[in-house]
Amino acid sequence: MTYAAQALDSFAALGDPTRRAIFEEVAARPASVGALAARLPVSRPAVSQHLKVLKAAGLVRDEPEGTRRIYRLDLRGIAAMRDWLDRHWDGALDAFADFADREHDRENRP
Amino acid sequence: MSIAPIVRTVTVRQPPDRAFDLFTARIGDSWPRQQSLGPGELASVSLEPRVGGRWREHKVDGSEATFGDVLAWEPPHRLLLAWRIDAAFQYDPALTTEVEVRFDAIDEGTRVTLEHRNLERFGSDAPRIAELLGGGWPTTLAHFADFTATTA
């Protein structure tokens, strides 16, 4: 999957307000399903389901800690964002140079 | 910690004042159409010519989304923009990552240099980056990101 496609997946994953609230909680501090369910008006199974989607979108990751799993922000999201911007500015500046040169040629046409 | 900024340079056959004008007033004329923030076909991009002016994209259906705003407006040599789209592709007014564009006169016209910096602000727990780098993460991460410890 390309980073751009992953970014679009991330965008779609955060379209749900409950899921975004869960993501923001996890981004603020690592937490278990139980802790998230206690802090938000969402059932444990629903929290689990939302975390599954966030994980698939590359936004959070989990690791075992004793008998629980702790969810935290996936920093690959930052790397994906930087890569997206890298491609974005590459394309945008090349397109700008082409545009500016075309304008120059048009303005200086004999 | 900081993440290396993105720096891009192009040369155009225009004097700096004209290059600045084309980059700002007509930003929508060269902005890549496939680089849109959300669903919906992109119609144009606009930049209001003043400090505090909004930098937005406009969709074909009439809706719009904000990238950020103008932090410094110094024609013909410098433009400083705030890019406030976070790593989840959401507009966050509290997030400031700077995009500086410089227009320097050269014999052929103008050298346009764009630098997008403060990228570490996309992550709310940046100190964990070091741990991740030490944990066998993809080498591409190390390839394009230069993590520098601020030990001051």
mmCIF file of N, CA and C in Angstrom, chain A residues 3 74-83, chain B residues 2-4 126 128-147:
data_model
loop_
_atom_site.group_PDB
_atom_site.id
_atom_site.type_symbol
_atom_site.label_atom_id
_atom_site.label_comp_id
_atom_site.label_asym_id
_atom_site.label_seq_id
_atom_site.Cartn_x
_atom_site.Cartn_y
_atom_site.Cartn_z
ATOM 1 N N TYR A 3 1.906 5.199 0.727
ATOM 2 C CA TYR A 3 1.662 6.058 1.877
ATOM 3 C C TYR A 3 0.418 6.906 1.645
ATOM 4 N N ASP A 74 0.807 5.156 16.729
ATOM 5 C CA ASP A 74 1.799 4.535 15.856
ATOM 6 C C ASP A 74 2.576 5.634 15.141
ATOM 7 N N LEU A 75 3.859 5.763 15.499
ATOM 8 C CA LEU A 75 4.657 6.853 14.933
ATOM 9 C C LEU A 75 4.940 6.686 13.451
ATOM 10 N N ARG A 76 4.621 5.507 12.913
ATOM 11 C CA ARG A 76 4.776 5.381 11.465
ATOM 12 C C ARG A 76 3.833 6.345 10.763
ATOM 13 N N GLY A 77 2.787 6.788 11.478
ATOM 14 C CA GLY A 77 1.878 7.785 10.918
ATOM 15 C C GLY A 77 2.605 9.079 10.605
ATOM 16 N N ILE A 78 3.572 9.443 11.473
ATOM 17 C CA ILE A 78 4.363 10.650 11.232
ATOM 18 C C ILE A 78 5.243 10.453 10.011
ATOM 19 N N ALA A 79 5.865 9.287 9.939
ATOM 20 C CA ALA A 79 6.739 8.983 8.808
ATOM 21 C C ALA A 79 5.935 9.011 7.512
ATOM 22 N N ALA A 80 4.710 8.477 7.559
ATOM 23 C CA ALA A 80 3.859 8.457 6.375
ATOM 24 C C ALA A 80 3.506 9.888 5.967
ATOM 25 N N MET A 81 3.255 10.732 6.984
ATOM 26 C CA MET A 81 2.904 12.125 6.692
ATOM 27 C C MET A 81 4.074 12.850 6.041
ATOM 28 N N ARG A 82 5.285 12.610 6.574
ATOM 29 C CA ARG A 82 6.454 13.269 6.000
ATOM 30 C C ARG A 82 6.655 12.806 4.561
ATOM 31 N N ASP A 83 6.469 11.546 4.315
ATOM 32 C CA ASP A 83 6.649 11.009 2.975
ATOM 33 C C ASP A 83 5.607 11.601 2.014
ATOM 34 N N SER B 2 14.193 16.501 16.646
ATOM 35 C CA SER B 2 13.577 17.114 15.470
ATOM 36 C C SER B 2 13.712 16.154 14.298
ATOM 37 N N ILE B 3 12.826 16.321 13.335
ATOM 38 C CA ILE B 3 12.853 15.531 12.115
ATOM 39 C C ILE B 3 13.336 16.458 11.005
ATOM 40 N N ALA B 4 14.198 15.954 10.135
ATOM 41 C CA ALA B 4 14.763 16.791 9.071
ATOM 42 C C ALA B 4 13.662 17.457 8.261
ATOM 43 N N ALA B 126 7.096 12.388 20.605
ATOM 44 C CA ALA B 126 8.349 12.333 19.852
ATOM 45 C C ALA B 126 9.490 11.571 20.529
ATOM 46 N N ARG B 128 9.571 8.860 21.787
ATOM 47 C CA ARG B 128 9.505 7.435 21.476
ATOM 48 C C ARG B 128 10.139 7.101 20.129
ATOM 49 N N ILE B 129 10.408 8.137 19.315
ATOM 50 C CA ILE B 129 11.024 7.887 18.017
ATOM 51 C C ILE B 129 12.356 7.172 18.176
ATOM 52 N N ALA B 130 13.133 7.630 19.151
ATOM 53 C CA ALA B 130 14.447 7.011 19.385
ATOM 54 C C ALA B 130 14.298 5.525 19.699
ATOM 55 N N GLU B 131 13.297 5.237 20.519
ATOM 56 C CA GLU B 131 13.032 3.843 20.886
ATOM 57 C C GLU B 131 12.651 3.026 19.642
ATOM 58 N N LEU B 132 11.819 3.628 18.798
ATOM 59 C CA LEU B 132 11.398 2.934 17.579
ATOM 60 C C LEU B 132 12.576 2.686 16.655
ATOM 61 N N LEU B 133 13.449 3.699 16.514
ATOM 62 C CA LEU B 133 14.601 3.546 15.626
ATOM 63 C C LEU B 133 15.518 2.451 16.117
ATOM 64 N N GLY B 134 15.566 2.280 17.438
ATOM 65 C CA GLY B 134 16.414 1.242 18.005
ATOM 66 C C GLY B 134 15.734 -0.114 17.986
ATOM 67 N N GLY B 135 14.482 -0.146 17.562
ATOM 68 C CA GLY B 135 13.708 -1.374 17.642
ATOM 69 C C GLY B 135 13.530 -2.104 16.324
ATOM 70 N N GLY B 136 14.445 -1.889 15.381
ATOM 71 C CA GLY B 136 14.374 -2.641 14.138
ATOM 72 C C GLY B 136 13.307 -2.179 13.168
ATOM 73 N N TRP B 137 13.011 -0.882 13.182
ATOM 74 C CA TRP B 137 12.021 -0.369 12.241
ATOM 75 C C TRP B 137 12.636 -0.226 10.862
ATOM 76 N N PRO B 138 11.802 -0.060 9.848
ATOM 77 C CA PRO B 138 12.324 -0.039 8.480
ATOM 78 C C PRO B 138 13.450 0.975 8.293
ATOM 79 N N THR B 139 14.460 0.561 7.549
ATOM 80 C CA THR B 139 15.602 1.446 7.348
ATOM 81 C C THR B 139 15.204 2.676 6.536
ATOM 82 N N THR B 140 14.099 2.583 5.799
ATOM 83 C CA THR B 140 13.660 3.760 5.046
ATOM 84 C C THR B 140 13.379 4.914 5.995
ATOM 85 N N LEU B 141 12.951 4.585 7.192
ATOM 86 C CA LEU B 141 12.671 5.619 8.186
ATOM 87 C C LEU B 141 13.947 6.408 8.469
ATOM 88 N N ALA B 142 15.035 5.670 8.667
ATOM 89 C CA ALA B 142 16.310 6.318 8.925
ATOM 90 C C ALA B 142 16.801 7.032 7.665
ATOM 91 N N HIS B 143 16.416 6.482 6.506
ATOM 92 C CA HIS B 143 16.873 7.065 5.248
ATOM 93 C C HIS B 143 16.307 8.465 5.040
ATOM 94 N N PHE B 144 15.003 8.620 5.261
ATOM 95 C CA PHE B 144 14.454 9.939 4.969
ATOM 96 C C PHE B 144 14.260 10.836 6.180
ATOM 97 N N ALA B 145 14.425 10.295 7.333
ATOM 98 C CA ALA B 145 14.252 11.143 8.510
ATOM 99 C C ALA B 145 15.542 11.173 9.306
ATOM 100 N N ASP B 146 16.018 12.376 9.560
ATOM 101 C CA ASP B 146 17.261 12.520 10.294
ATOM 102 C C ASP B 146 16.902 13.011 11.687
ATOM 103 N N PHE B 147 16.856 12.064 12.615
ATOM 104 C CA PHE B 147 16.453 12.436 13.958
ATOM 105 C C PHE B 147 17.654 12.952 14.736
#
